[in-house]
Structures are given as structure tokens and as C-alpha cells.
Amino acid sequence: MKLRPRLTLFNISLVLIVIVATGIFTAISLRYFLLQEMKADQMTWFNNFKKACLRAEYLDDDLAVRSFSESLEQSVPELSYAVYVDHYRPGIRLGGVNSLQRFEELPPSCPDENVQSASREPFLEDVATSNQRLRYYCQQVRQTNAQGYNAKGTVYVGFNMRILDAKLRQLTRRMLVPLTWTLLVVLALGAMGSMLLARKMTRPIRHLTEGAQAIGEGNLDTRIPIESSDELGFLAHEFNLMATKLKELDQLKDDFVSAVSHELRSPLSAISGYVELLRSKPLEKITAEKREKALGIIQESTNRLTHFINEILDLTKLKAGQVEVHYRPFDVEEAVEEVVGLFQPLLEKKSLEWRIDVPPDMPVIPADAEKIRQILTNLISNALKFTPSGGTIRIWARNHIEFIQISVQDTGVGIPSEAKEAVFERFRQVKGAKEHAGQKGTGLGLAIAKGNVEVHGGRIWIESEFGEGTTVHFTLPVRPQEGSDEGV
Ligand SMILES: Nc1ncnc2c1ncn2[C@@H]1O[C@H](COP(=O)(O)OP(=O)(O)OP(=O)(O)O)[C@@H](O)[C@H]1O
Ligand SMILES: [Mg+2]
């Protein structure tokens, strides 16, 4: 079943449960309330009859008791009897004719005076026979009459419970009808509300589903309308962010493919062109100078291809987290000297001044020397590429106890501040920077350097003034990363 009908059904069931529970609770309370009311009425009738009996005793007026009993018989349908039994005149029972007759049919018994005098509440008892159910109240009373004689008797008032039950049923039924209607209206409103709620709740989910479908079909420009600030709104927002990210990734993929094909195409066409040239004539007809030039370009192109493919492989491994770091004791000064040594002819050719400052207190740290050399090679080659003749390159290292920091500074073209983060992404090159650099790059060096620094647990960042120069800093922890294979 779909989410919307399921939610609707669930909400309606909830409303139904609440309504049924409310109904049951109200019906029970109603019945209890009616019973209490009936009991209060019975007590009132009993007390009125008792007062009438006491007054009659005082005035010595038996007729008053009889007529009061008769009036009760007429006005109270559930009354079975209202009888007064005089204790000093044995055999004398006062009450209406019907009352006396019913009293005789099922004579009640009242506990003696002492038992009930403490509470002054009338004694109450329910009795049942095969054809009657009766509740009676009784109380012994004393009175001194007008002549000063003491009188004593028992007041009995009985009620027919069958009539009372029927009355209760009727009353309950009468009150249950409007209650049922009210609950039905509430149920209808609840059902409507449930449907609306389910619709409102599932709408953003439907939008999400449609959005996901559209993206699945390759439409990466799809965006979901954000209609609320709740969890679903947040989900839609996150979904839109994901779609933007996917779009960027898609763009990056396209850029990657075109950059890779471009990088492969130029050296390959150079190789193919010069090989063709060499094969176009017999070798002896080509001048030694031309042959040398062709072979030089073929070699340079092959080197470029090898370098590029190696960089791509390194980057792929770094991205996939498959790179292995072989920690060995690493001496910073030695590595810096070694890498600068490789670049010395180029530095001299470009008449660049260089300064190395590695203080003697530099600790020997655990690191993968091959990877650190790769970082230094790229940073120094960048400095060299982007610094015009006559500039200065400085390389220094500092010991910060917990980590060491190595920095490569140049007085070259600099990097605009908005590109300082971006140049660490693969294939990112500052526009126009290539013109400054004598040799072409692929834009992968800094991405690889960042990956290599991070697998060591360090950090790399750039400080640069556009047009004035660049400093690239990176740190390496003095203690190896957890889970490393130091000393292997
Ligand atoms: N020292 C620097 N001065 C000025 N710009 C720099 C410097 N270092 C890097 N850049 C800019 O950052 C870009 C990316 O550098 P990165 O080392 O990743 O690639 P690359 O040097 O172009 O190519 P590769 O290193 O892969 O041969 C460079 O193309 C350049 O625009
Ligand atoms: Mg580079």
C-alpha cells in the first residue's frame, strides 16, 4: 500500500480509537452520574417522609403519614412503599394502601437503634426475589409528642429497582443519542483532517521521489521546492544540495575527461608527427640537427606522458585511500638539499637566487621519504615555473615540537586569493598562469601534494599576494599516524 493511504488509515484509526475511548469513558461517567443523582433523589424522598412521620407523631396525626405516603406513591413511579411502623402500638403500620400491601409482600428488617444511631444515616439494603428487586432505606426515630409522651418507630421507604433500571436505561439512551452524533461528527472531521494531513505530509515526500527519479534519469538541474522548515523541509534542502553537488561532480567528470584527453593528445600528436617526419625520407637525408630535434621532442613527450600517467595513478590511489605510507626515519635537511640539487641547473639557468634554512634542531621524523620528496619537488618546481628571472626562492623548516613545518616561498606571479583553495583541486590552474610558466603543467601537482600531506596527518595551505609572490606551507606530525607501519 502507498504511503498516503497508509498514513490516512493510520490517522483515522487513531481518531477512531480516541473517539471510542472517549465514548466509553463518557458513557460510564454518565451512568455513574445518573446513579448518584437517583440515589440523592431517593435520600430526599426518604428524608421528606421521615420528617412527615416525625411531625405526625408530634401532632399524633396518623392520617398525615398515610396521605404523605399516598402522595409519594403517585408522584414517584419507582416508589415501592413508604411505611412507618410504630413501636409502641404493636401491629400499627402507617402508609398508603399500595405501600402497606407491598410492605407485607416482602417485609424488610431494620437493624436495631444502637447499630445505626452513630451515623444517623438511614440503613440501606438491596433485596431480590425471583420476581422483585428492591432497595429500601430504613431508620428508627424517636419523638416526643405535644402531650409529652415519647414515641418511637421505624421509617421504611422502598424502591422498585426494575423501574429504576428501566428509567436509567431510558435516560442513558436519551443522553447517548446526542453523544453518538457528536462523536460521529468528530469522527467525520477527524477523517477529513487525517486525509488532509496525510496529503500535506506526503506532498514533500512525493516531490522528493519525483526529484530523485528525475535525477536518476540524468536531469541534474532538478530542484525540490522547500515548503516548510521542518525535517522534510530540511531533507528537501539537503536533497537540493546533493543535486548541486552531483551537478558539480558531473561537470568535474567532464572537465577531467577533457583535460585527460587534452593532456594525452598533445604529446601523442607530437610523437606521431615527428615519427612520421623521421620515416618520410631515408634517415641519411635528414640532417643530424633535425633528427636530434625530433628525437628530443619525442623523448620529452614520452616523459610528459609517463609523468602525467604516474600523476593520475597517484591521485587515483590517494582518492581511493589505497595509498600505502612506508614510515622510515626522515631527515628534512637531507631531502631538501637533494630536491634542490635536482633543480640547481634550472635555477641557475633562470638566474634565480635560492636560500635554504633548516635549523640544526630539526628532529628526524617518521615519514615516507618518497612522498615528501614528491611534495617538495612539486612545490619547488611551481616556485621555479611561476617566478620570473632574478627572483628569489626560499625554503625553510621549523620545529613546532608536535609537528614540523616546511615552507617554500617565491617572489613570483602570486595566486589570486579566490584561487588559493581551488588550486588544490585536480586540474585547477590559475587562468593566465601558464603564460608565465615556461613549461606546461597538468594541474595535478598540488592535488597530489595535498593528498600526500594528509595521509601523513599534516596540513597544507597557501599564503600569497597576487603579483608579489607565494608561500606554500605544510606540516608533518612528529609522531606517526595511528595504524601506520613505522619501522617496517
Ligand atoms: N608558486 C606558485 N606561484 C603562482 N602560481 C602557482 C604557484 N604554485 C601553483 N600555482 C598555481 O596553481 C596551479 C596548480 O598547481 P599544480 O602544481 O597543482 O599544477 P601545475 O604545476 O600546473 O602542474 P603539475 O604540477 O601537475 O605539473 C598552477 O597551474 C598555478 O596556476
Ligand atoms: Mg606543479
XYZ file of C-alpha atoms and ligand atoms in Angstrom:
520
model
C 0.000 0.000 0.000
C 1.212 3.515 -0.778
C 2.328 5.878 1.961
C -0.595 8.296 1.659
C -3.479 5.787 2.106
C -1.416 4.100 4.823
C -0.966 7.375 6.699
C -4.649 8.242 6.216
C -5.681 4.841 7.535
C -3.321 5.128 10.470
C -4.601 8.623 11.359
C -8.255 7.552 11.028
C -7.595 4.510 13.231
C -6.020 6.792 15.805
C -9.016 9.166 15.698
C -11.354 6.150 15.969
C -9.508 4.763 18.979
C -9.616 8.167 20.691
C -13.331 8.562 19.897
C -14.258 5.063 21.083
C -12.255 5.536 24.279
C -13.884 8.943 24.838
C -17.321 7.438 24.153
C -16.828 4.563 26.586
C -15.449 6.872 29.252
C -18.336 9.352 28.786
C -20.974 6.588 28.892
C -19.517 5.120 32.093
C -19.264 8.564 33.718
C -22.811 9.358 32.613
C -24.178 6.170 34.162
C -22.283 6.795 37.390
C -23.537 10.377 37.497
C -27.170 9.278 36.889
C -26.914 6.632 39.617
C -25.610 9.220 42.049
C -28.456 11.570 41.100
C -31.022 8.806 41.613
C -29.581 7.943 44.985
C -29.706 11.609 46.005
C -33.391 11.741 44.939
C -34.135 8.599 46.944
C -32.489 10.126 50.006
C -34.507 13.317 49.592
C -37.796 11.336 49.394
C -36.779 9.258 52.385
C -35.888 12.352 54.438
C -39.128 14.101 53.478
C -41.145 11.062 54.509
C -39.165 10.806 57.744
C -39.916 14.472 58.527
C -43.607 13.876 57.771
C -43.603 10.882 60.168
C -41.933 12.901 62.952
C -44.382 15.761 62.518
C -47.330 13.307 62.535
C -46.027 11.717 65.751
C -45.693 15.113 67.323
C -49.260 16.018 66.377
C -50.491 12.468 66.913
C -51.882 12.533 63.362
C -51.715 9.083 61.673
C -53.655 10.368 58.697
C -50.873 12.783 57.756
C -48.431 9.837 57.357
C -50.914 7.920 55.232
C -51.639 10.864 52.945
C -47.939 11.735 52.544
C -47.234 8.084 51.645
C -50.032 8.169 49.074
C -48.798 11.402 47.563
C -45.316 9.806 47.190
C -46.895 6.700 45.594
C -48.458 8.948 42.992
C -45.567 11.264 42.294
C -42.655 8.780 42.436
C -43.237 5.922 39.976
C -40.309 3.833 41.234
C -41.528 4.015 44.857
C -42.488 0.576 46.172
C -43.588 1.660 49.636
C -43.312 4.426 52.256
C -44.328 2.966 55.616
C -43.988 3.993 59.250
C -44.038 1.238 61.905
C -44.984 2.445 65.382
C -43.081 0.577 68.084
C -45.401 1.494 70.971
C -48.558 0.388 69.190
C -47.760 -3.150 68.045
C -49.221 -4.074 64.726
C -49.779 -0.456 63.669
C -48.218 0.320 60.292
C -48.948 3.636 58.628
C -48.789 4.264 54.856
C -50.755 4.293 51.618
C -52.779 1.206 50.709
C -50.378 0.096 47.988
C -47.395 0.751 50.231
C -48.778 -1.400 53.012
C -49.595 -4.224 50.612
C -46.108 -4.270 49.050
C -44.534 -3.901 52.517
C -46.316 -7.092 53.586
C -45.177 -8.992 50.483
C -41.504 -8.595 51.315
C -41.184 -7.300 54.890
C -37.849 -5.555 55.409
C -35.792 -5.777 58.546
C -34.058 -2.816 60.083
C -31.084 -3.206 62.438
C -31.717 -2.020 65.955
C -31.368 1.551 67.020
C -27.880 1.327 68.532
C -26.238 -0.007 65.388
C -27.338 2.843 63.190
C -27.665 5.728 65.684
C -23.980 6.511 65.452
C -24.120 7.602 61.853
C -27.712 8.937 61.703
C -27.659 7.843 58.099
C -30.532 5.555 57.140
C -29.781 1.861 56.738
C -29.792 0.763 53.099
C -30.227 -2.738 51.716
C -30.830 -4.327 48.318
C -33.010 -7.439 48.313
C -34.001 -9.618 45.427
C -36.516 -12.425 44.993
C -37.446 -14.358 41.873
C -39.866 -11.636 40.733
C -38.719 -8.481 42.533
C -35.650 -6.359 43.077
C -35.934 -3.893 45.865
C -33.849 -1.299 47.606
C -35.052 0.009 50.898
C -33.942 2.658 53.343
C -34.952 2.488 56.971
C -34.238 4.401 60.155
C -35.525 4.263 63.724
C -36.809 7.574 65.023
C -37.939 8.968 68.384
C -40.237 11.863 69.002
C -41.959 13.457 71.955
C -45.487 14.442 71.109
C -47.343 17.606 72.046
C -48.739 15.953 75.192
C -45.231 14.995 76.346
C -45.467 11.220 75.579
C -42.450 9.565 73.979
C -42.998 7.960 70.613
C -40.688 5.537 68.798
C -40.934 3.977 65.368
C -39.144 2.972 62.151
C -39.427 4.759 58.827
C -39.234 2.493 55.737
C -39.028 3.689 52.150
C -38.523 1.060 49.421
C -37.881 1.469 45.698
C -38.527 -0.908 42.835
C -35.152 -1.411 41.188
C -36.633 -2.817 37.977
C -38.402 0.506 37.313
C -35.262 2.321 38.351
C -33.151 0.283 35.907
C -35.601 0.944 33.095
C -35.523 4.640 33.934
C -31.733 4.559 33.987
C -31.640 2.795 30.624
C -34.031 5.319 29.152
C -32.071 8.283 30.480
C -28.794 6.819 29.293
C -30.264 6.174 25.857
C -31.591 9.721 25.692
C -28.157 11.151 26.506
C -26.265 8.683 24.328
C -28.040 9.776 21.150
C -26.601 13.336 21.069
C -23.292 11.959 22.322
C -23.154 9.446 19.460
C -23.970 12.151 16.948
C -21.285 14.405 18.371
C -18.752 11.585 18.177
C -19.788 10.769 14.606
C -19.315 14.393 13.572
C -15.903 14.400 15.316
C -15.050 11.161 13.502
C -16.010 12.657 10.142
C -13.975 15.784 10.864
C -11.095 13.602 12.116
C -11.194 11.508 8.930
C -11.162 14.632 6.788
C -8.331 16.086 8.868
C -6.422 12.787 8.583
C -6.732 12.838 4.811
C -5.597 16.446 4.606
C -2.713 15.765 6.992
C -1.627 12.691 5.031
C -1.818 14.737 1.837
C 0.203 17.560 3.371
C 2.770 15.158 4.809
C 3.202 13.086 1.681
C 3.377 16.013 -0.732
C 7.035 16.884 0.031
C 7.840 13.152 0.013
C 6.209 12.884 -3.418
C 8.280 15.851 -4.563
C 11.388 14.148 -3.213
C 10.530 10.919 -5.009
C 9.875 12.754 -8.264
C 13.116 14.703 -7.816
C 15.081 11.506 -7.167
C 13.509 9.938 -10.237
C 14.375 12.957 -12.387
C 17.971 12.921 -11.144
C 18.115 9.181 -11.741
C 17.118 9.891 -15.321
C 20.048 12.290 -15.598
C 18.239 15.597 -15.164
C 20.680 17.128 -12.690
C 19.068 20.575 -12.755
C 16.044 19.282 -10.841
C 15.366 21.163 -7.597
C 12.726 20.364 -4.979
C 10.528 23.209 -3.696
C 11.159 23.793 0.039
C 7.730 24.275 1.583
C 8.416 24.002 5.293
C 11.170 24.440 7.835
C 10.616 21.039 9.484
C 12.525 17.783 8.960
C 11.008 17.292 5.499
C 11.994 20.841 4.520
C 15.498 20.092 5.763
C 15.525 16.873 3.755
C 14.441 18.760 0.621
C 17.202 21.317 1.272
C 19.771 18.536 1.703
C 18.457 16.874 -1.421
C 18.905 20.095 -3.397
C 22.442 20.407 -2.036
C 23.089 16.833 -3.123
C 21.739 17.604 -6.602
C 24.041 20.663 -6.822
C 26.971 18.534 -5.693
C 26.099 15.869 -8.245
C 25.939 18.511 -10.941
C 29.367 19.786 -9.893
C 30.723 16.243 -9.881
C 29.256 15.666 -13.307
C 30.922 18.856 -14.514
C 34.162 17.786 -12.850
C 33.953 14.428 -14.598
C 33.510 16.156 -17.970
C 36.400 18.513 -17.194
C 38.502 15.554 -16.092
C 37.840 13.606 -19.278
C 38.536 16.614 -21.495
C 41.673 17.540 -19.511
C 42.965 13.970 -19.661
C 42.265 13.661 -23.372
C 43.907 17.029 -23.997
C 46.943 16.111 -21.936
C 47.269 12.824 -23.785
C 46.542 14.204 -27.204
C 49.258 16.924 -27.395
C 52.317 14.733 -26.637
C 50.877 11.847 -28.664
C 50.387 14.026 -31.729
C 53.904 15.429 -31.259
C 55.338 11.893 -31.126
C 53.294 10.748 -34.085
C 54.202 13.880 -36.120
C 57.947 13.546 -35.524
C 57.959 9.777 -36.080
C 56.211 10.405 -39.391
C 58.821 13.038 -40.255
C 61.655 10.625 -39.478
C 60.090 7.938 -41.630
C 59.198 10.215 -44.535
C 62.711 10.177 -46.005
C 65.651 7.829 -45.743
C 67.465 8.587 -42.493
C 70.653 9.831 -44.202
C 68.650 12.511 -45.987
C 67.588 14.095 -42.720
C 70.074 16.447 -41.215
C 71.606 15.455 -37.904
C 70.236 18.629 -36.342
C 66.638 17.851 -37.394
C 66.963 14.246 -36.281
C 68.271 15.350 -32.917
C 65.415 17.832 -32.525
C 62.788 15.232 -33.481
C 64.209 12.628 -31.116
C 64.433 15.261 -28.333
C 60.776 16.183 -28.750
C 59.744 12.512 -28.889
C 61.647 11.874 -25.668
C 60.243 14.942 -23.949
C 56.694 13.972 -24.994
C 57.210 10.416 -23.755
C 58.494 11.775 -20.427
C 55.493 14.078 -20.202
C 53.120 11.186 -20.875
C 54.835 8.996 -18.282
C 54.791 11.841 -15.725
C 51.129 12.524 -16.425
C 50.072 8.880 -16.196
C 52.034 8.459 -12.972
C 50.343 11.551 -11.506
C 46.894 10.272 -12.495
C 47.673 6.897 -10.912
C 48.965 8.540 -7.719
C 45.890 10.727 -7.477
C 43.512 7.822 -8.069
C 45.213 5.845 -5.318
C 45.095 8.823 -2.940
C 41.399 9.401 -3.677
C 40.590 5.724 -3.161
C 42.528 5.697 0.118
C 44.669 2.860 -1.224
C 47.964 4.611 -0.820
C 50.464 2.941 1.488
C 52.709 5.095 3.652
C 56.046 3.494 4.443
C 57.280 5.306 7.512
C 61.046 5.496 7.875
C 63.251 7.926 9.829
C 63.193 11.031 7.646
C 65.768 13.828 7.654
C 64.312 17.109 6.389
C 67.592 18.832 5.588
C 68.856 15.901 3.547
C 65.629 15.714 1.496
C 65.530 19.482 0.836
C 69.168 19.507 -0.289
C 68.546 16.534 -2.530
C 65.480 18.006 -4.281
C 67.037 21.463 -4.675
C 70.073 19.688 -6.137
C 67.867 18.295 -8.905
C 66.623 21.765 -9.783
C 70.001 23.531 -9.479
C 70.716 23.679 -13.254
C 67.253 25.151 -13.909
C 67.554 27.636 -11.010
C 70.871 28.796 -12.390
C 69.554 28.903 -15.942
C 66.745 31.205 -14.824
C 69.195 33.133 -12.625
C 67.066 32.646 -9.524
C 68.526 33.118 -6.097
C 67.725 30.416 -3.566
C 68.102 30.148 0.181
C 67.674 27.126 2.372
C 67.167 27.464 6.112
C 66.831 24.210 8.028
C 67.947 24.732 11.662
C 70.100 22.042 13.264
C 67.474 21.213 15.933
C 65.140 19.669 13.344
C 64.085 16.250 14.614
C 64.280 13.149 12.471
C 60.615 12.275 11.988
C 58.835 9.141 10.784
C 57.642 9.780 7.219
C 57.526 8.277 3.752
C 60.581 9.964 2.215
C 59.456 9.181 -1.340
C 56.171 11.045 -0.835
C 57.752 14.032 0.945
C 60.272 14.328 -1.888
C 57.344 14.294 -4.345
C 55.692 17.172 -2.416
C 58.927 19.180 -2.303
C 59.574 18.527 -5.997
C 56.188 19.934 -6.986
C 56.404 22.952 -4.664
C 59.907 23.847 -5.818
C 59.043 23.238 -9.471
C 55.967 25.504 -9.097
C 58.074 28.219 -7.458
C 60.563 27.888 -10.267
C 57.910 27.894 -13.015
C 55.990 30.903 -11.730
C 58.937 33.118 -10.700
C 60.447 35.384 -13.331
C 64.256 35.601 -13.746
C 66.047 37.405 -10.953
C 63.551 36.310 -8.315
C 64.286 34.521 -5.054
C 63.153 31.156 -3.754
C 63.371 30.449 -0.020
C 62.886 27.081 1.593
C 62.790 26.764 5.370
C 61.731 24.340 8.041
C 60.641 24.957 11.646
C 60.285 22.666 14.648
C 56.957 23.187 16.460
C 57.541 20.254 18.909
C 54.307 18.409 17.995
C 54.907 18.857 14.283
C 57.409 20.301 11.853
C 56.515 22.912 9.252
C 58.185 23.204 5.861
C 57.639 26.295 3.681
C 58.546 27.142 0.087
C 58.426 30.824 -0.802
C 58.904 32.575 -4.111
C 58.752 36.113 -5.447
C 56.720 35.061 -8.463
C 53.380 35.949 -10.017
C 51.343 35.004 -6.941
C 47.900 33.403 -6.717
C 44.667 35.443 -6.506
C 43.036 34.981 -3.083
C 39.886 33.362 -4.534
C 42.029 30.617 -6.108
C 44.117 29.785 -3.024
C 41.866 26.870 -2.059
C 40.891 25.860 -5.583
C 44.429 25.181 -6.817
C 44.475 22.104 -4.566
C 41.743 20.559 -6.719
C 42.863 18.421 -9.626
C 43.419 20.144 -12.985
C 42.907 23.561 -11.406
C 45.263 26.114 -12.835
C 45.109 29.865 -12.424
C 43.995 31.486 -15.677
C 46.900 33.158 -17.441
C 49.444 31.464 -15.157
C 50.543 29.157 -17.952
C 51.891 32.107 -19.915
C 54.272 32.906 -17.054
C 55.402 29.330 -16.730
C 57.924 28.272 -19.339
C 56.833 24.668 -19.209
C 53.298 23.320 -19.226
C 51.823 21.621 -16.197
C 48.805 19.413 -15.775
C 47.325 20.976 -12.649
C 47.682 17.768 -10.630
C 50.792 18.542 -8.575
C 49.137 20.392 -5.672
C 46.238 17.890 -5.507
C 48.787 15.077 -5.113
C 50.828 17.126 -2.612
C 47.678 17.736 -0.507
C 46.810 14.031 -0.595
C 50.347 13.072 0.437
C 50.441 15.612 3.291
C 47.076 14.436 4.567
C 47.967 10.738 4.582
C 50.785 11.722 6.925
C 48.285 13.553 9.163
C 49.559 17.020 8.193
C 48.049 20.153 6.645
C 48.941 22.229 3.585
C 47.960 25.820 2.790
C 48.956 28.802 0.679
C 49.718 32.417 1.536
C 50.029 34.638 -1.454
C 49.901 38.239 -2.640
C 48.841 38.332 -6.247
C 51.746 39.729 -8.295
C 54.154 39.641 -5.340
C 54.831 36.030 -4.555
C 53.587 32.830 -2.998
C 54.397 30.812 0.113
C 53.190 27.229 0.448
C 53.400 25.749 3.958
C 52.892 22.177 5.003
C 53.151 20.383 8.327
C 54.110 16.821 9.271
C 53.435 15.344 12.719
C 56.442 14.328 14.771
C 54.666 11.150 15.872
C 53.346 8.816 13.167
C 49.654 8.421 12.403
C 47.782 5.655 14.251
C 47.808 2.334 12.425
C 50.953 3.217 10.438
C 53.670 0.692 9.637
C 56.554 2.619 11.171
C 59.806 0.733 11.161
C 58.581 -1.935 8.712
N 54.240 29.168 -6.660
C 53.200 29.478 -7.433
N 53.045 30.723 -7.949
C 51.990 31.023 -8.707
N 51.027 30.163 -9.051
C 51.119 28.914 -8.589
C 52.190 28.501 -7.744
N 52.021 27.204 -7.406
C 50.883 26.815 -8.032
N 50.337 27.834 -8.724
C 49.063 27.804 -9.492
O 48.371 26.636 -9.134
C 48.159 25.797 -10.259
C 48.169 24.364 -9.842
O 49.436 23.946 -9.434
P 49.852 22.442 -9.564
O 51.184 22.234 -9.002
O 48.734 21.647 -8.979
O 49.771 22.176 -11.109
P 50.824 22.549 -12.256
O 52.077 22.984 -11.625
O 50.126 23.461 -13.191
O 51.002 21.125 -12.965
P 51.801 19.851 -12.417
O 52.320 20.201 -11.060
O 50.749 18.801 -12.350
O 52.848 19.560 -13.393
C 49.255 26.189 -11.206
O 48.881 25.886 -12.533
C 49.340 27.678 -10.972
O 48.313 28.350 -11.686
Mg 53.051 21.881 -10.158
